[in-house]
CSV table of C-alpha atoms in Angstrom, one decimal:
chain,number,residue,atom,x,y,z
A,1,MET,CA,-3.8,0.7,23.1
A,2,GLU,CA,-5.5,-1.3,25.7
A,3,PHE,CA,-6.0,-4.1,23.3
A,4,GLN,CA,-4.1,-5.9,20.9
A,5,TYR,CA,-4.9,-7.2,17.7
A,6,GLY,CA,-4.3,-11.3,16.8
A,7,GLY,CA,-6.0,-11.9,13.2
A,8,GLU,CA,-8.2,-14.6,12.4
A,9,ALA,CA,-8.7,-17.2,15.2
A,10,HIS,CA,-8.6,-20.9,14.9
A,11,ILE,CA,-5.9,-21.7,12.8
A,12,ALA,CA,-4.7,-25.1,13.5
A,13,ARG,CA,-1.1,-25.6,13.0
A,14,PRO,CA,-0.6,-28.1,10.5
A,15,THR,CA,1.5,-31.6,11.6
A,16,LEU,CA,5.9,-32.0,11.8
A,17,ASP,CA,5.5,-34.0,8.5
A,18,SER,CA,3.2,-31.4,6.6
A,19,ASP,CA,5.0,-29.9,2.8
A,20,ASP,CA,5.8,-26.4,2.2
A,21,SER,CA,2.6,-25.5,0.7
A,22,ALA,CA,0.5,-26.6,3.8
A,23,TRP,CA,2.9,-24.6,5.9
A,24,SER,CA,2.8,-21.8,3.7
A,25,GLN,CA,-1.5,-22.2,4.5
A,26,TYR,CA,-0.7,-21.7,7.9
A,27,LEU,CA,1.8,-19.1,7.8
A,28,PHE,CA,0.8,-16.8,5.2
A,29,PHE,CA,-2.5,-17.4,4.0
A,30,ARG,CA,-6.5,-16.0,5.1
A,31,ASP,CA,-9.6,-15.4,4.5
A,32,ASN,CA,-9.3,-11.7,5.1
A,33,THR,CA,-13.2,-11.9,5.6
A,34,LYS,CA,-15.4,-8.9,4.8
A,35,GLY,CA,-18.9,-9.6,7.5
A,36,VAL,CA,-18.3,-11.5,10.5
A,37,HIS,CA,-14.7,-12.9,11.2
A,38,ALA,CA,-14.0,-15.4,14.0
A,39,GLU,CA,-10.6,-13.6,15.4
A,40,ARG,CA,-8.0,-12.9,17.9
A,41,TRP,CA,-7.1,-10.6,20.9
A,42,CYS,CA,-5.2,-10.3,24.3
A,43,HIS,CA,-5.8,-7.9,26.8
A,44,ALA,CA,-2.4,-6.7,26.6
A,45,ARG,CA,-2.6,-3.4,28.7
A,46,GLY,CA,-4.9,-5.1,31.2
A,47,CYS,CA,-5.0,-8.5,32.5
A,48,GLY,CA,-2.7,-9.9,29.3
A,49,GLN,CA,-5.6,-12.6,28.5
A,50,TRP,CA,-5.7,-14.2,24.5
A,51,PHE,CA,-9.6,-14.5,23.8
A,52,ASN,CA,-11.6,-14.5,20.7
A,53,ALA,CA,-14.2,-12.7,19.3
A,54,LEU,CA,-16.7,-12.4,16.0
A,55,ARG,CA,-16.4,-8.9,14.7
A,56,ASN,CA,-18.1,-7.6,11.6
A,57,THR,CA,-15.1,-6.3,9.9
A,58,THR,CA,-17.6,-4.2,7.8
A,59,THR,CA,-19.6,-2.2,10.6
A,60,HIS,CA,-17.0,-3.5,13.8
A,61,GLU,CA,-20.2,-4.6,15.8
A,62,PHE,CA,-19.1,-7.2,18.1
A,63,PHE,CA,-21.2,-10.4,17.9
A,64,ALA,CA,-19.6,-13.0,20.6
A,65,VAL,CA,-16.9,-13.0,23.3
A,66,TYR,CA,-15.8,-16.2,23.9
A,67,ARG,CA,-12.7,-18.2,25.4
A,68,ALA,CA,-9.5,-18.8,23.1
A,69,THR,CA,-9.6,-23.0,23.6
A,70,ASP,CA,-13.4,-22.6,22.4
A,71,PRO,CA,-15.1,-22.7,19.7
A,72,PRO,CA,-16.6,-20.0,18.2
A,73,PRO,CA,-20.2,-19.8,19.2
A,74,ALA,CA,-23.7,-19.3,16.4
A,75,LEU,CA,-24.3,-15.9,16.1
A,76,GLY,CA,-27.6,-15.5,18.5
A,77,GLY,CA,-26.1,-18.3,20.4
A,78,PRO,CA,-25.1,-18.2,24.2
A,79,GLY,CA,-21.8,-15.9,25.0
A,80,ALA,CA,-23.1,-14.0,21.5
A,81,ARG,CA,-24.9,-10.3,22.5
B,1,MET,CA,-7.8,12.0,-28.2
B,2,GLN,CA,-8.3,15.7,-27.8
B,3,ARG,CA,-4.7,17.2,-27.2
B,4,TYR,CA,-4.5,19.6,-24.4
B,5,SER,CA,-2.0,22.1,-24.5
B,6,ALA,CA,-1.5,26.2,-24.0
B,7,LEU,CA,-3.1,26.5,-27.6
B,8,SER,CA,-5.6,24.1,-27.5
B,9,LEU,CA,-7.4,26.1,-24.4
B,10,LEU,CA,-6.6,29.7,-26.3
B,11,ARG,CA,-8.5,27.8,-29.3
B,12,HIS,CA,-11.5,26.7,-26.9
B,13,SER,CA,-11.8,29.6,-24.7
B,14,LEU,CA,-12.6,31.7,-28.7
B,15,SER,CA,-16.0,29.3,-28.7
B,16,SER,CA,-16.3,30.3,-25.1
B,17,HIS,CA,-14.8,26.7,-24.0
B,18,ARG,CA,-18.2,25.3,-25.4
B,19,HIS,CA,-16.5,22.0,-27.6
B,20,TRP,CA,-14.1,20.1,-24.6
B,21,ARG,CA,-15.2,16.5,-24.9
B,22,PRO,CA,-15.7,14.4,-22.6
B,23,ILE,CA,-12.7,13.0,-21.1
B,24,TRP,CA,-13.9,9.7,-21.1
B,25,ARG,CA,-16.6,7.9,-22.8
B,26,ARG,CA,-19.2,5.6,-20.8
B,27,PRO,CA,-20.1,2.4,-23.0
B,28,GLU,CA,-22.2,-0.1,-22.5
B,29,PRO,CA,-20.7,-3.6,-21.8
B,30,ARG,CA,-20.1,-5.4,-24.8
B,31,SER,CA,-20.2,-9.0,-24.8
B,32,SER,CA,-16.8,-10.2,-24.6
B,33,TYR,CA,-13.4,-8.5,-24.6
B,34,ASP,CA,-10.1,-10.3,-25.0
B,35,VAL,CA,-8.9,-8.6,-21.5
B,36,ILE,CA,-11.3,-7.9,-18.9
B,37,VAL,CA,-9.2,-5.9,-16.1
B,38,ILE,CA,-11.3,-5.7,-12.6
B,39,GLY,CA,-10.6,-2.3,-11.0
B,40,GLY,CA,-11.1,1.0,-12.1
B,41,GLY,CA,-8.0,2.2,-10.0
B,42,GLY,CA,-5.2,3.6,-10.9
B,43,HIS,CA,-3.5,0.2,-11.2
B,44,GLY,CA,-6.1,-1.1,-13.1
B,45,LEU,CA,-6.2,1.7,-15.3
B,46,ALA,CA,-3.1,1.9,-16.0
B,47,THR,CA,-2.8,-2.0,-16.9
B,48,ALA,CA,-5.3,-1.3,-19.5
B,49,TYR,CA,-3.4,1.7,-20.8
B,50,TYR,CA,0.0,-0.3,-21.5
B,51,LEU,CA,-1.9,-3.1,-23.0
B,52,ALA,CA,-3.4,-0.9,-25.6
B,53,SER,CA,0.2,1.2,-26.2
B,54,GLN,CA,2.6,-1.6,-25.7
B,55,GLN,CA,0.7,-4.7,-26.2
B,56,GLY,CA,-1.4,-3.7,-28.9
B,57,ILE,CA,-4.3,-5.3,-27.0
B,58,ARG,CA,-7.2,-3.1,-27.7
B,59,ASN,CA,-10.2,-4.6,-26.5
B,60,VAL,CA,-10.3,-4.0,-23.4
B,61,ALA,CA,-13.0,-3.8,-20.5
B,62,VAL,CA,-12.1,-2.1,-17.8
B,63,LEU,CA,-14.8,-2.5,-14.8
B,64,GLU,CA,-15.3,-0.4,-11.8
B,65,LYS,CA,-18.0,-1.2,-9.3
B,66,GLY,CA,-17.9,2.2,-8.3
B,67,TRP,CA,-16.7,5.2,-9.7
B,68,LEU,CA,-13.1,5.2,-11.4
B,69,GLY,CA,-10.0,5.9,-9.1
B,70,GLY,CA,-12.6,6.3,-5.8
B,71,GLY,CA,-10.9,3.6,-4.2
B,72,ASN,CA,-7.3,4.1,-2.7
B,73,SER,CA,-6.0,5.3,-5.7
B,74,GLY,CA,-8.7,8.6,-5.1
B,75,ARG,CA,-7.7,8.7,-1.1
B,76,ASN,CA,-3.9,8.4,-0.8
B,77,THR,CA,-1.7,11.4,0.3
B,78,GLN,CA,0.7,11.0,-3.3
B,79,VAL,CA,3.9,9.9,-2.3
B,80,THR,CA,6.4,9.2,-5.0
B,81,ARG,CA,9.3,7.7,-4.1
B,82,SER,CA,11.8,4.7,-4.5
B,83,ASN,CA,13.8,4.5,-1.5
B,84,TYR,CA,13.2,0.7,-0.9
B,85,PHE,CA,15.8,-1.5,0.6
B,86,TYR,CA,16.1,-4.9,-1.8
B,87,PRO,CA,17.1,-4.8,-5.3
B,88,ALA,CA,14.2,-6.3,-6.5
B,89,SER,CA,12.2,-3.7,-4.4
B,90,THR,CA,14.2,-0.7,-5.7
B,91,ARG,CA,14.4,-2.0,-9.2
B,92,PHE,CA,10.9,-2.1,-9.6
B,93,PHE,CA,9.6,1.4,-7.7
B,94,ASP,CA,12.9,3.4,-9.0
B,95,HIS,CA,11.3,2.3,-13.1
B,96,SER,CA,8.4,3.2,-11.8
B,97,LEU,CA,9.4,6.5,-10.3
B,98,GLN,CA,11.3,6.4,-14.3
B,99,LEU,CA,7.9,6.0,-15.7
B,100,TYR,CA,6.4,9.1,-13.4
B,101,GLU,CA,9.1,11.7,-14.0
B,102,ARG,CA,7.9,11.1,-18.3
B,103,LEU,CA,4.4,10.6,-17.4
B,104,SER,CA,2.5,13.7,-17.8
B,105,ARG,CA,4.3,14.2,-21.6
B,106,GLU,CA,3.2,10.2,-22.2
B,107,LEU,CA,-0.3,10.6,-21.2
B,108,ASN,CA,-0.7,14.3,-22.7
B,109,PHE,CA,-2.4,15.0,-18.6
B,110,ASN,CA,-0.4,17.1,-16.2
B,111,VAL,CA,0.2,14.2,-13.1
B,112,MET,CA,1.9,17.0,-11.5
B,113,LEU,CA,4.7,15.7,-10.3
B,114,SER,CA,6.9,17.7,-7.9
B,115,GLN,CA,9.9,16.4,-7.5
B,116,ARG,CA,10.8,18.5,-4.2
B,117,GLY,CA,12.5,16.0,-2.4
B,118,LEU,CA,11.6,13.6,0.6
B,119,VAL,CA,13.6,13.7,4.0
B,120,ALA,CA,13.1,10.4,6.1
B,121,ILE,CA,14.2,10.8,9.7
B,122,ALA,CA,16.1,9.1,12.6
B,123,SER,CA,15.4,10.1,16.3
B,124,ASN,CA,18.0,7.5,18.0
B,125,THR,CA,21.7,6.0,17.3
B,126,HIS,CA,20.4,2.7,16.8
B,127,GLU,CA,18.2,4.2,13.7
B,128,LEU,CA,20.9,6.7,12.7
B,129,GLU,CA,22.7,3.8,12.0
B,130,LEU,CA,19.7,2.1,10.3
B,131,ALA,CA,19.1,4.7,8.0
B,132,ARG,CA,22.9,4.8,7.2
B,133,ARG,CA,22.8,1.2,6.0
B,134,TRP,CA,18.9,2.0,4.3
B,135,ALA,CA,21.1,4.7,2.4
B,136,ASN,CA,23.7,2.5,1.3
B,137,ALA,CA,21.3,0.1,-0.1
B,138,ILE,CA,20.0,2.6,-1.9
B,139,HIS,CA,23.1,3.6,-3.5
B,140,LEU,CA,24.7,0.2,-4.2
B,141,ASN,CA,21.3,0.2,-6.5
B,142,GLY,CA,21.7,3.0,-8.6
B,143,VAL,CA,19.6,5.1,-6.7
B,144,ASP,CA,19.8,8.9,-5.0
B,145,ALA,CA,19.5,9.1,-1.2
B,146,GLU,CA,22.2,11.3,0.6
B,147,MET,CA,22.5,11.5,4.7
B,148,LEU,CA,22.0,14.8,6.2
B,149,THR,CA,23.0,15.9,9.9
B,150,PRO,CA,20.2,17.4,12.0
B,151,ALA,CA,21.2,20.9,10.7
B,152,GLU,CA,21.2,20.2,6.9
B,153,ILE,CA,17.5,18.8,8.1
B,154,GLN,CA,16.4,21.9,9.6
B,155,ARG,CA,17.4,24.0,6.3
B,156,LEU,CA,15.2,22.2,4.0
B,157,LEU,CA,12.6,22.3,6.8
B,158,PRO,CA,12.7,25.3,8.8
B,159,ARG,CA,9.7,24.7,11.1
B,160,ILE,CA,10.9,20.9,12.3
B,161,ASN,CA,11.2,20.5,16.3
B,162,LEU,CA,14.4,19.0,16.5
B,163,ASN,CA,14.2,18.7,19.9
B,164,ALA,CA,10.9,16.6,19.6
B,165,ARG,CA,10.2,13.8,22.3
B,166,ALA,CA,11.8,11.4,19.5
B,167,PRO,CA,14.6,14.3,18.3
B,168,VAL,CA,15.8,14.6,15.2
B,169,VAL,CA,19.9,13.1,15.1
B,170,GLY,CA,20.3,12.9,11.3
B,171,GLY,CA,18.2,11.4,8.3
B,172,PHE,CA,18.9,10.7,4.6
B,173,VAL,CA,17.1,13.1,1.3
B,174,GLN,CA,16.0,10.9,-1.7
B,175,ARG,CA,16.0,14.3,-3.8
B,176,ARG,CA,14.0,12.8,-6.6
B,177,ALA,CA,11.2,11.5,-4.6
B,178,GLY,CA,8.3,14.1,-4.1
B,179,ILE,CA,4.2,14.1,-4.8
B,180,SER,CA,1.8,13.9,-7.7
B,181,ARG,CA,-1.7,14.3,-8.1
B,182,HIS,CA,-3.5,11.0,-7.9
B,183,ASP,CA,-6.9,12.2,-9.5
B,184,ALA,CA,-4.4,13.3,-12.2
B,185,VAL,CA,-2.9,9.9,-12.6
B,186,ASN,CA,-6.0,8.1,-12.3
B,187,TRP,CA,-7.9,11.0,-15.3
B,188,GLY,CA,-4.7,10.8,-17.3
B,189,PHE,CA,-4.4,7.4,-18.1
B,190,ALA,CA,-8.0,6.7,-18.3
B,191,ARG,CA,-8.6,9.2,-20.7
B,192,ALA,CA,-5.5,7.8,-23.2
B,193,ALA,CA,-6.6,4.1,-22.5
B,194,ASP,CA,-10.6,5.7,-23.1
B,195,ALA,CA,-8.8,7.2,-26.6
B,196,ALA,CA,-7.3,3.8,-27.1
B,197,GLY,CA,-10.2,2.2,-27.4
B,198,VAL,CA,-10.6,0.4,-23.9
B,199,ASP,CA,-14.5,0.5,-22.7
B,200,ILE,CA,-13.9,1.6,-19.0
B,201,ILE,CA,-17.3,0.6,-17.4
B,202,GLN,CA,-17.8,1.9,-14.3
B,203,GLY,CA,-21.3,0.8,-11.9
B,204,CYS,CA,-20.0,-2.6,-13.2
B,205,GLU,CA,-19.5,-5.2,-10.1
B,206,VAL,CA,-18.4,-8.8,-10.9
B,207,ARG,CA,-20.6,-11.0,-8.8
B,208,SER,CA,-19.1,-14.3,-9.9
B,209,PHE,CA,-16.7,-16.2,-12.3
B,210,ALA,CA,-17.3,-18.6,-15.2
B,211,LYS,CA,-14.8,-21.0,-15.6
B,212,ALA,CA,-14.4,-23.8,-17.5
B,213,GLY,CA,-11.7,-26.2,-16.3
B,214,ASN,CA,-9.3,-24.2,-14.6
B,215,ARG,CA,-9.5,-21.3,-17.0
B,216,VAL,CA,-12.0,-18.3,-16.2
B,217,VAL,CA,-13.8,-18.0,-19.6
B,218,GLY,CA,-16.1,-14.9,-18.1
B,219,VAL,CA,-17.5,-12.8,-15.6
B,220,ALA,CA,-21.0,-12.4,-14.3
B,221,THR,CA,-21.3,-8.7,-13.4
B,222,ASN,CA,-24.7,-6.6,-12.6
B,223,ARG,CA,-24.4,-5.6,-15.9
B,224,GLY,CA,-24.7,-8.6,-17.4
B,225,GLU,CA,-22.4,-11.4,-18.4
B,226,ILE,CA,-19.3,-10.8,-19.9
B,227,HIS,CA,-16.8,-13.4,-21.6
B,228,ALA,CA,-13.1,-12.3,-21.6
B,229,GLY,CA,-10.1,-14.5,-22.9
B,230,LYS,CA,-7.9,-13.1,-20.4
B,231,VAL,CA,-8.5,-11.9,-17.0
B,232,ALA,CA,-6.7,-9.3,-14.3
B,233,VAL,CA,-8.0,-8.8,-10.6
B,234,VAL,CA,-6.7,-5.2,-9.6
B,235,VAL,CA,-8.4,-4.5,-6.6
B,236,ALA,CA,-6.5,-3.7,-3.8
B,237,GLY,CA,-8.2,-3.8,-0.5
B,238,HIS,CA,-10.8,-6.6,-1.8
B,239,SER,CA,-8.4,-9.0,-3.0
B,240,SER,CA,-9.1,-11.6,-0.6
B,241,GLN,CA,-13.1,-11.2,-1.9
B,242,MET,CA,-12.3,-11.8,-5.2
B,243,ALA,CA,-9.8,-14.3,-5.4
B,244,ARG,CA,-12.3,-16.2,-3.5
B,245,LEU,CA,-14.7,-16.1,-5.7
B,246,ALA,CA,-12.3,-17.7,-8.3
B,247,GLY,CA,-11.8,-20.3,-5.9
B,248,PHE,CA,-8.2,-19.7,-4.0
B,249,ARG,CA,-6.8,-17.4,-1.1
B,250,LEU,CA,-4.5,-15.3,-0.6
B,251,PRO,CA,-2.1,-14.2,1.8
B,252,LEU,CA,-3.1,-10.3,3.1
B,253,THR,CA,-5.6,-8.4,5.2
B,254,SER,CA,-7.5,-5.7,4.5
B,255,MET,CA,-6.8,-3.1,6.8
B,256,THR,CA,-7.7,1.0,7.2
B,257,LEU,CA,-5.3,3.2,6.4
B,258,GLN,CA,-6.3,6.6,7.4
B,259,ALA,CA,-5.1,10.0,5.4
B,260,MET,CA,-6.3,13.7,6.6
B,261,VAL,CA,-5.7,17.1,5.7
B,262,THR,CA,-5.3,20.4,7.8
B,263,GLU,CA,-7.0,23.8,6.2
B,264,PRO,CA,-4.7,25.0,3.6
B,265,ILE,CA,-2.0,27.7,4.4
B,266,LYS,CA,0.8,29.5,2.5
B,267,PRO,CA,3.4,27.3,2.1
B,268,VAL,CA,5.7,25.6,4.8
B,269,LEU,CA,6.8,22.7,3.9
B,270,ASP,CA,8.9,22.6,0.7
B,271,THR,CA,9.7,18.4,1.0
B,272,VAL,CA,7.9,15.2,2.3
B,273,LEU,CA,8.5,14.2,5.9
B,274,MET,CA,8.6,11.0,7.3
B,275,SER,CA,9.6,9.7,10.4
B,276,PRO,CA,9.3,5.5,10.4
B,277,THR,CA,10.0,6.3,14.3
B,278,VAL,CA,7.0,7.6,15.7
B,279,HIS,CA,4.9,6.7,12.0
B,280,VAL,CA,3.9,10.1,10.7
B,281,TYR,CA,4.8,11.7,7.2
B,282,VAL,CA,3.5,14.6,5.8
B,283,SER,CA,3.8,16.9,3.0
B,284,GLN,CA,1.9,20.3,1.5
B,285,SER,CA,-0.4,20.0,-1.4
B,286,ASP,CA,-0.4,22.8,-3.9
B,287,ARG,CA,-3.6,24.2,-2.6
B,288,GLY,CA,-1.9,24.8,0.8
B,289,GLU,CA,-3.2,22.0,2.9
B,290,LEU,CA,-0.9,20.0,5.1
B,291,VAL,CA,-1.3,16.3,3.8
B,292,ILE,CA,-0.6,14.0,6.7
B,293,GLY,CA,-0.5,9.7,6.9
B,294,GLY,CA,0.4,7.5,9.6
B,295,GLY,CA,1.2,4.1,10.5
B,296,ALA,CA,-2.6,1.4,9.6
B,297,ASP,CA,-5.6,0.7,11.9
B,298,VAL,CA,-3.9,-2.9,12.4
B,299,TYR,CA,-6.9,-4.9,12.6
B,300,HIS,CA,-9.1,-6.1,9.6
B,301,SER,CA,-11.4,-3.7,8.5
B,302,TYR,CA,-13.2,-2.8,5.2
B,303,MET,CA,-14.7,0.5,7.0
B,304,GLN,CA,-12.6,3.1,5.8
B,305,ARG,CA,-12.8,4.7,8.4
B,306,GLY,CA,-10.3,4.3,10.7
B,307,SER,CA,-10.2,4.5,14.7
B,308,LEU,CA,-9.7,8.0,16.1
B,309,ALA,CA,-6.3,6.0,18.4
B,310,THR,CA,-4.9,5.6,15.6
B,311,THR,CA,-5.4,9.6,14.2
B,312,GLU,CA,-4.4,11.0,17.2
B,313,ALA,CA,-1.4,9.6,17.3
B,314,THR,CA,-0.3,10.5,14.2
B,315,ILE,CA,-1.5,14.1,15.0
B,316,THR,CA,0.6,13.8,18.6
B,317,ALA,CA,3.5,12.6,16.2
B,318,LEU,CA,3.2,14.9,14.0
B,319,LEU,CA,2.4,18.0,16.4
B,320,GLU,CA,5.7,16.8,18.6
B,321,LEU,CA,8.0,17.7,14.9
B,322,PHE,CA,6.4,20.6,14.4
B,323,PRO,CA,4.6,22.4,16.9
B,324,SER,CA,3.7,25.2,15.1
B,325,PHE,CA,1.0,23.0,13.4
B,326,SER,CA,-1.1,23.1,16.7
B,327,ARG,CA,-2.6,26.6,15.0
B,328,LEU,CA,-4.2,24.5,12.1
B,329,LYS,CA,-7.7,23.0,12.2
B,330,LEU,CA,-7.6,19.8,10.4
B,331,MET,CA,-10.4,19.8,8.1
B,332,ARG,CA,-11.2,16.6,6.6
B,333,GLN,CA,-10.0,12.3,7.3
B,334,TRP,CA,-10.6,9.7,5.7
B,335,GLY,CA,-9.2,6.1,5.1
B,336,GLY,CA,-9.0,3.5,2.3
B,337,THR,CA,-8.9,-0.3,2.5
B,338,VAL,CA,-5.3,-1.5,2.1
B,339,ASP,CA,-4.0,-5.1,1.3
B,340,ILE,CA,-1.0,-5.9,3.5
B,341,SER,CA,1.1,-9.3,2.5
B,342,PRO,CA,3.1,-10.9,5.2
B,343,ASP,CA,6.3,-9.4,3.6
B,344,THR,CA,4.9,-5.6,3.1
B,345,SER,CA,5.7,-6.3,-0.4
B,346,PRO,CA,3.1,-6.9,-3.8
B,347,ILE,CA,1.5,-9.7,-5.2
B,348,VAL,CA,1.2,-9.8,-9.0
B,349,GLY,CA,1.4,-12.2,-11.8
B,350,LYS,CA,0.0,-15.6,-12.3
B,351,THR,CA,-3.0,-17.2,-10.3
B,352,PRO,CA,-3.7,-20.5,-9.7
B,353,LEU,CA,-6.2,-20.3,-12.5
B,354,ASP,CA,-4.4,-20.7,-15.9
B,355,ASN,CA,-6.0,-17.1,-17.3
B,356,LEU,CA,-6.4,-15.5,-14.1
B,357,TYR,CA,-3.8,-12.5,-13.4
B,358,ILE,CA,-3.4,-10.7,-9.9
B,359,SER,CA,-2.4,-7.3,-8.8
B,360,CYS,CA,-2.3,-7.1,-4.9
B,361,GLY,CA,-0.7,-6.7,-1.9
B,362,TRP,CA,0.5,-3.2,-2.3
B,363,GLY,CA,-1.0,-2.1,1.3
B,364,THR,CA,-0.2,1.3,1.7
B,365,GLY,CA,1.9,2.0,-1.1
B,366,GLY,CA,0.1,1.0,-4.0
B,367,TYR,CA,0.5,4.8,-5.0
B,368,LYS,CA,3.9,5.2,-6.8
B,369,ALA,CA,3.6,1.9,-8.3
B,370,ILE,CA,0.8,2.3,-10.2
B,371,PRO,CA,2.7,3.1,-13.6
B,372,ALA,CA,5.3,0.3,-12.9
B,373,GLY,CA,2.7,-1.6,-11.9
B,374,GLY,CA,0.6,-1.4,-15.1
B,375,GLU,CA,3.2,-1.8,-17.4
B,376,THR,CA,4.7,-5.3,-15.8
B,377,LEU,CA,0.8,-6.6,-15.2
B,378,ALA,CA,0.0,-6.1,-19.6
B,379,HIS,CA,3.4,-7.4,-20.1
B,380,THR,CA,2.3,-10.2,-18.2
B,381,ILE,CA,-0.7,-10.7,-19.4
B,382,ALA,CA,0.4,-10.5,-22.7
B,383,HIS,CA,2.9,-13.2,-22.4
B,384,ASP,CA,1.1,-15.0,-20.1
B,385,ARG,CA,4.7,-15.1,-18.4
B,386,ALA,CA,5.4,-12.8,-15.4
B,387,HIS,CA,7.6,-9.3,-16.5
B,388,PRO,CA,10.7,-9.9,-15.7
B,389,LEU,CA,10.8,-6.8,-13.0
B,390,ILE,CA,7.7,-8.6,-10.8
B,391,VAL,CA,9.7,-12.3,-11.1
B,392,PRO,CA,11.0,-11.8,-7.1
B,393,PHE,CA,6.7,-10.5,-6.4
B,394,SER,CA,5.3,-14.1,-7.2
B,395,LEU,CA,2.1,-15.7,-5.6
B,396,GLU,CA,4.6,-18.7,-5.1
B,397,ARG,CA,6.9,-17.1,-2.7
B,398,PHE,CA,4.6,-18.2,-0.4
B,399,ALA,CA,5.5,-21.2,-0.6
B,400,SER,CA,8.9,-21.6,-1.1
B,401,GLY,CA,10.3,-18.9,1.8
B,402,ALA,CA,11.7,-16.2,-1.1
B,403,LEU,CA,9.8,-13.5,0.7
B,404,VAL,CA,10.9,-9.7,-0.2
B,405,ASP,CA,11.0,-8.8,3.7
B,406,GLU,CA,10.5,-4.6,2.9
B,407,GLY,CA,8.3,-4.6,6.2
B,408,ALA,CA,11.5,-5.1,8.5
B,409,ALA,CA,13.7,-2.7,6.1
B,410,ALA,CA,12.7,0.1,4.5
B,411,GLY,CA,10.7,1.0,7.1
B,412,VAL,CA,7.0,0.2,5.6
B,413,ALA,CA,6.0,-1.8,8.3
B,414,HIS,CA,2.5,-1.8,10.1
C-alpha cells in the first residue's frame, strides 16, 4: 500500500541513564487513543518521507497533516483541514 | 438450570414448547458485588462462570456496555487450535483446547466443537524449514502436529491449487484443532454463570472507577454506582480506555481485524486451512458458508470495519489457493477491534492497582483461549495471585524483557 503506518507520534526517546521502567514505557506503552490521534505515516511507495497526522481512530477522519519535526497543530489551526 | 437433552426436547414438544425458560435473567444491578467483571464477551462470561463453579464466588456481576457476546466473541472466525511455539503459550492454549473438548458436556450446551484439523501451509523451502521447526516445537510441548507433503495436503483439501503464485511446498496439520460455534460458547457460559447466581447486566457501561488509595472500591456506570470487592477488566479492544480510567497505561494497539463469509454452498472444505505467507485462512461453517480471515488492518482503529485494500488482499490470497471459489458471492464482511500487544501474547493478571485484574492483549487469538482465559483469571482473582499458566503473561514482562514473542514464532504476525 502507498502509505505505511508508523504508530503514535511525539514519543521522545528517554535518556541513556533511564531505568527499565522508563525504557519499557518508551518501547511498549501507548495511549492507544480512541478519538483524535497524533500518529506517524511514511509515504513508503512514493517519496519515502515520514510525516505526522491527526486522525480520529473511530471515524478515520484526518484533521491535520504536518511535518515530522513539528508539534501537533491545534484542531482547526494552521496545517489543519 | 433447565437441562437440555433430547428427552427434554421431546417433553417440551408435547406442550408445544411453551415452557422453555429464558436462557439468562436480565437483573437490575445490585448496589454491590464481591467481584465485578467488566466485559460480557466470552472471556468475561467464562471468568464469571469459573468464579462461581471453581472458586465458589457467586456474588458476581458481569457488566457489558452492549449486548453479551456482541464484541469480538461474536465476530471471530471460530478457529480453535493450540499450535503455538513457545512452551508457555502451548501449555496455555492446549489447556484451553482440552477444556473445549469437554465444554459441551460441562456447560450442557452444544458448542459444536468440530476437530476437523488445521492445515498450515508453507510456500517456499525456508518456510518449510520453519514449519518443521514449528511442528517439532509443538511435539516437544506434548501437542499433536504432523508434517504433510503437497500430495497429502491435496488429499485433505481436494480443491486446493498447489501451483498457486505462492505454491504449496508442504505444511503441517494439527488434527485436534478445528472450529466451534462462537455464539454457543458465549451463550453456554452466560447460561451456566447465570444459573450459578451471576448477574449479567447488559447495557451497562462503566464510566469511572471509585478508588480508595490504591484500591478500586466500585464503578460508576450509566445504570448507577456499584461497589465491588474486586474488579476485573476483560474488554479486549477497549482495554486501554478502561486502564486510562483506572490511571495506568497498557502496551496495546487496537486495530480492526476483518472477517467475511461467502454464500452457503455444499461441503467443499473439510479442514481449516491457514497460509501464513499470503495471510489468509479459511474454513467452512456448518451452514455451508466459507468463513475467511486474514491479517489485521495495521493502524489504530476502533471503527470495526477495515479497509477494502485488506479485504482485497485476503480474497486475492484465497482465490490463488482455491480458484474455484471465485465463482462464489461474498455475502458479508465485518470487523472487530483487536488489542494487540508488542509480543502478540496476552496480558493477564494483576495491575498496578491492588484489587484490579486484567485480561487483554489477546489480539486476533482470543476466541480459542476463552475457557482457559476464564479459568485462570477466575483463579487469579480468587487467590489474588496469578494462576501458574498465566504467570508468563504478566504485565511486568514489558519491564523485565521476558517477552513471549509468538509474533515471530507461531506466524501470528501483523
